[in-house]
């Protein structure tokens, strides 16, 4: 804007497109910031620090709320992991090795690991947006691992019990599509039938023991699996797949 001899001269330019582009950029940044902050999984964007060419530390450049909620680590952004989790390099050298490898090669990795320094199980996806940097997206899976360990212990106790009874035992699981799948057996079953049951695992009842197809056994087994209760036969004759005999079934 300028004045000269009573006249006013004005100049301007159209900034509509630039303003719209700025608005779009701001909206995009807000969208991604919202996604970042509301992710259920933890997120950490990090820069690897090297000493003599070896990964020695990393800096947390950015973390989301789930990172703090899941790990209990506060104020990590802008700090070295050696400050946030003292002793992690010595306690968890494999974690350092994986993060260093991904930051150097750019090849993403997916793994589950017990992190000693935090006493937690993690499921981690890690990738590198550029050399020397990595992003870790993770969930704490300690409860799932604990449940799996408890289930495995119960299964081991059941197997130990079955292996020490004087009767043959077969175990089946009823699937949603009504198939009865053979999932286990005991040593006595091998001895009684003179066969190795291991190759039957995963097969249906009808596939494992075709001689049952035209009998009431498959439906009886399904009924017990669905409703509970018991079913038994005092004299059950079977003659198929090289197995011949009369059995008592419970």
C-alpha positions as a Python dict, from the first residue, in 0.01 Angstrom:
ca = {
    (1, 'X'): (0, 0, 0),
    (2, 'X'): (145, 343, -105),
    (3, 'X'): (26, 704, -129),
    (4, 'X'): (124, 957, -400),
    (5, 'X'): (-39, 1285, -493),
    (6, 'X'): (-362, 1198, -320),
    (7, 'X'): (-381, 860, -486),
    (8, 'X'): (-365, 523, -316),
    (9, 'X'): (-193, 234, -484),
    (10, 'X'): (-257, -118, -348),
    (11, 'X'): (-128, -456, -456),
    (12, 'X'): (-217, -803, -337),
    (13, 'X'): (-201, -1168, -422),
    (14, 'X'): (-444, -1455, -397),
    (15, 'X'): (-344, -1681, -105),
    (16, 'X'): (-656, -1897, -114),
    (17, 'X'): (-472, -2206, -235),
    (18, 'X'): (-189, -2159, 12),
    (19, 'X'): (-436, -2111, 298),
    (20, 'X'): (-629, -2420, 196),
    (21, 'X'): (-307, -2621, 170),
    (22, 'X'): (-207, -2501, 516),
    (23, 'X'): (-548, -2598, 654),
    (24, 'X'): (-524, -2943, 495),
    (25, 'X'): (-176, -2989, 636),
    (26, 'X'): (-287, -2886, 983),
    (27, 'X'): (-589, -3119, 964),
    (28, 'X'): (-365, -3403, 849),
    (29, 'X'): (-120, -3338, 1132),
    (30, 'X'): (-406, -3333, 1385),
    (31, 'X'): (-547, -3655, 1240),
    (32, 'X'): (-217, -3839, 1264),
    (33, 'X'): (-144, -3692, 1606),
    (34, 'X'): (-486, -3818, 1719),
    (35, 'X'): (-419, -4165, 1576),
    (36, 'X'): (-74, -4166, 1736),
    (37, 'X'): (-203, -4070, 2079),
    (38, 'X'): (-505, -4303, 2071),
    (39, 'X'): (-329, -4616, 1949),
    (40, 'X'): (-392, -4907, 2184),
    (41, 'X'): (-41, -5033, 2121),
    (42, 'X'): (267, -4860, 2255),
    (43, 'X'): (471, -4658, 2004),
    (44, 'X'): (830, -4535, 2032),
    (45, 'X'): (1023, -4346, 1764),
    (46, 'X'): (1394, -4366, 1842),
    (47, 'X'): (1739, -4266, 1718),
    (48, 'X'): (2015, -4519, 1769),
    (49, 'X'): (2338, -4398, 1928),
    (50, 'X'): (2661, -4575, 1832),
    (51, 'X'): (2998, -4598, 2001),
    (52, 'X'): (3282, -4726, 1782),
    (53, 'X'): (3022, -4850, 1535),
    (54, 'X'): (2832, -5054, 1796),
    (55, 'X'): (2481, -4974, 1921),
    (56, 'X'): (2529, -4838, 2272),
    (57, 'X'): (2211, -4644, 2344),
    (58, 'X'): (1909, -4486, 2184),
    (59, 'X'): (1711, -4167, 2231),
    (60, 'X'): (1333, -4169, 2254),
    (61, 'X'): (1234, -3898, 2006),
    (62, 'X'): (860, -3952, 2052),
    (63, 'X'): (633, -4188, 2244),
    (64, 'X'): (256, -4212, 2273),
    (65, 'X'): (27, -4240, 2572),
    (66, 'X'): (2, -4619, 2542),
    (67, 'X'): (382, -4640, 2576),
    (68, 'X'): (360, -4485, 2920),
    (69, 'X'): (44, -4676, 3018),
    (70, 'X'): (181, -5016, 2921),
    (71, 'X'): (538, -4980, 3047),
    (72, 'X'): (483, -4742, 3337),
    (73, 'X'): (774, -4531, 3207),
    (74, 'X'): (710, -4158, 3233),
    (75, 'X'): (886, -3869, 3059),
    (76, 'X'): (1081, -4085, 2816),
    (77, 'X'): (1065, -3850, 2516),
    (78, 'X'): (1394, -3669, 2462),
    (79, 'X'): (1589, -3898, 2694),
    (80, 'X'): (1825, -4191, 2644),
    (81, 'X'): (1702, -4540, 2721),
    (82, 'X'): (1998, -4582, 2957),
    (83, 'X'): (1847, -4298, 3164),
    (84, 'X'): (1488, -4422, 3140),
    (85, 'X'): (1573, -4790, 3207),
    (86, 'X'): (1914, -4810, 3374),
    (87, 'X'): (2098, -5135, 3303),
    (88, 'X'): (1886, -5236, 3003),
    (89, 'X'): (2186, -5283, 2774),
    (90, 'X'): (2337, -5543, 3006),
    (91, 'X'): (2007, -5708, 3100),
    (92, 'X'): (1864, -5729, 2748),
    (93, 'X'): (2146, -5747, 2493),
    (94, 'X'): (1926, -5933, 2242),
    (95, 'X'): (1683, -5639, 2232),
    (96, 'X'): (1972, -5406, 2156),
    (97, 'X'): (2092, -5640, 1883),
    (98, 'X'): (1752, -5651, 1711),
    (99, 'X'): (1693, -5276, 1725),
    (100, 'X'): (2046, -5207, 1600),
    (101, 'X'): (2004, -5454, 1313),
    (102, 'X'): (1675, -5301, 1200),
    (103, 'X'): (1809, -4944, 1228),
    (104, 'X'): (2111, -5041, 1016),
    (105, 'X'): (1949, -5263, 752),
    (106, 'X'): (1596, -5126, 726),
    (107, 'X'): (1459, -5482, 735),
    (108, 'X'): (1159, -5494, 974),
    (109, 'X'): (1130, -5765, 1237),
    (110, 'X'): (848, -5906, 1448),
    (111, 'X'): (911, -6097, 1769),
    (112, 'X'): (802, -6178, 2123),
    (113, 'X'): (1049, -6127, 2406),
    (114, 'X'): (1070, -6121, 2784),
    (115, 'X'): (1243, -5794, 2872),
    (116, 'X'): (1436, -5864, 3191),
    (117, 'X'): (1487, -5502, 3286),
    (118, 'X'): (1110, -5443, 3294),
    (119, 'X'): (1008, -5799, 3394),
    (120, 'X'): (747, -5799, 3117),
    (121, 'X'): (666, -5997, 2802),
    (122, 'X'): (630, -5790, 2484),
    (123, 'X'): (505, -5855, 2131),
    (124, 'X'): (705, -5610, 1918),
    (125, 'X'): (701, -5493, 1556),
    (126, 'X'): (1005, -5282, 1470),
    (127, 'X'): (1091, -5103, 1145),
    (128, 'X'): (1325, -4827, 1031),
    (129, 'X'): (1201, -4509, 856),
    (130, 'X'): (1564, -4415, 779),
    (131, 'X'): (1912, -4540, 857),
    (132, 'X'): (2001, -4498, 1223),
    (133, 'X'): (1639, -4468, 1336),
    (134, 'X'): (1375, -4720, 1432),
    (135, 'X'): (1012, -4735, 1535),
    (136, 'X'): (887, -4996, 1782),
    (137, 'X'): (516, -5072, 1807),
    (138, 'X'): (435, -5310, 2090),
    (139, 'X'): (187, -5468, 2328),
    (140, 'X'): (257, -5604, 2674),
    (141, 'X'): (156, -5970, 2667),
    (142, 'X'): (261, -6080, 3016),
    (143, 'X'): (-93, -6188, 3107),
    (144, 'X'): (-130, -6393, 2789),
    (145, 'X'): (204, -6560, 2849),
    (146, 'X'): (109, -6634, 3208),
    (147, 'X'): (-222, -6784, 3096),
    (148, 'X'): (-43, -6996, 2835),
    (149, 'X'): (203, -7122, 3095),
    (150, 'X'): (-81, -7210, 3333),
    (151, 'X'): (-270, -7391, 3055),
    (152, 'X'): (45, -7583, 2960),
    (153, 'X'): (97, -7680, 3324),
    (154, 'X'): (-263, -7804, 3353),
    (155, 'X'): (-223, -8001, 3030),
    (156, 'X'): (102, -8155, 3156),
    (157, 'X'): (-64, -8255, 3482),
    (158, 'X'): (-354, -8413, 3293),
    (159, 'X'): (-116, -8598, 3062),
    (160, 'X'): (86, -8724, 3360),
    (161, 'X'): (-235, -8847, 3521),
    (162, 'X'): (-350, -9024, 3206),
    (163, 'X'): (-10, -9183, 3149),
    (164, 'X'): (-29, -9346, 3490),
    (165, 'X'): (-376, -9502, 3472),
    (166, 'X'): (-416, -9867, 3363),
    (167, 'X'): (-665, -9779, 3089),
    (168, 'X'): (-628, -9654, 2735),
    (169, 'X'): (-741, -9294, 2685),
    (170, 'X'): (-829, -9089, 2378),
    (171, 'X'): (-902, -8717, 2390),
    (172, 'X'): (-1116, -8525, 2142),
    (173, 'X'): (-1218, -8163, 2101),
    (174, 'X'): (-1555, -8065, 1954),
    (175, 'X'): (-1513, -7794, 1690),
    (176, 'X'): (-1772, -7523, 1604),
    (177, 'X'): (-1853, -7712, 1282),
    (178, 'X'): (-1935, -8025, 1491),
    (179, 'X'): (-1618, -8216, 1398),
    (180, 'X'): (-1460, -8419, 1675),
    (181, 'X'): (-1084, -8375, 1645),
    (182, 'X'): (-837, -8618, 1802),
    (183, 'X'): (-609, -8412, 2029),
    (184, 'X'): (-444, -8657, 2270),
    (185, 'X'): (-385, -9006, 2404),
    (186, 'X'): (-188, -9190, 2670),
    (187, 'X'): (84, -9455, 2659),
    (188, 'X'): (-158, -9731, 2759),
    (189, 'X'): (-365, -9662, 2444),
    (190, 'X'): (-55, -9727, 2232),
    (191, 'X'): (6, -10053, 2418),
    (192, 'X'): (-352, -10177, 2403),
    (193, 'X'): (-405, -10110, 2033),
    (194, 'X'): (-49, -10188, 1924),
    (195, 'X'): (-10, -9860, 1735),
    (196, 'X'): (150, -9518, 1758),
    (197, 'X'): (-132, -9266, 1797),
    (198, 'X'): (86, -8964, 1718),
    (199, 'X'): (-8, -8971, 1349),
    (200, 'X'): (-377, -8944, 1441),
    (201, 'X'): (-345, -8601, 1605),
    (202, 'X'): (-553, -8341, 1422),
    (203, 'X'): (-771, -8597, 1246),
    (204, 'X'): (-1144, -8627, 1304),
    (205, 'X'): (-1288, -8924, 1489),
    (206, 'X'): (-1415, -9067, 1161),
    (207, 'X'): (-1073, -9025, 996),
    (208, 'X'): (-881, -9167, 1290),
    (209, 'X'): (-1109, -9466, 1343),
    (210, 'X'): (-1328, -9522, 1035),
    (211, 'X'): (-1478, -9834, 1193),
    (212, 'X'): (-1688, -9601, 1413),
    (213, 'X'): (-1866, -9434, 1121),
    (214, 'X'): (-2168, -9663, 1108),
    (215, 'X'): (-2206, -9684, 1487),
    (216, 'X'): (-2363, -9470, 1756),
    (217, 'X'): (-2020, -9375, 1892),
    (218, 'X'): (-1959, -9048, 1702),
    (219, 'X'): (-2293, -8897, 1801),
    (220, 'X'): (-2256, -9023, 2158),
    (221, 'X'): (-1917, -8854, 2185),
    (222, 'X'): (-2057, -8531, 2041),
    (223, 'X'): (-2349, -8536, 2282),
    (224, 'X'): (-2119, -8577, 2582),
    (225, 'X'): (-1889, -8299, 2451),
    (226, 'X'): (-2183, -8062, 2402),
    (227, 'X'): (-2389, -8142, 2711),
    (228, 'X'): (-2153, -8306, 2961),
    (229, 'X'): (-2251, -8622, 3141),
    (230, 'X'): (-2128, -8970, 3056),
    (231, 'X'): (-2173, -9249, 2802),
    (232, 'X'): (-2049, -9604, 2820),
    (233, 'X'): (-2062, -9941, 2651),
    (234, 'X'): (-1974, -10266, 2825),
    (235, 'X'): (-1913, -10466, 2506),
    (236, 'X'): (-1791, -10268, 2205),
    (237, 'X'): (-1660, -10477, 1915),
    (238, 'X'): (-1419, -10306, 1677),
    (239, 'X'): (-1253, -10456, 1372),
    (240, 'X'): (-1084, -10209, 1134),
    (241, 'X'): (-741, -10058, 1055),
    (242, 'X'): (-573, -10368, 1192),
    (243, 'X'): (-743, -10328, 1530),
    (244, 'X'): (-963, -10619, 1638),
    (245, 'X'): (-1111, -10668, 1981),
    (246, 'X'): (-1395, -10613, 2223),
    (247, 'X'): (-1361, -10308, 2445),
    (248, 'X'): (-1533, -10146, 2738),
    (249, 'X'): (-1574, -9777, 2661),
    (250, 'X'): (-1644, -9499, 2907),
}
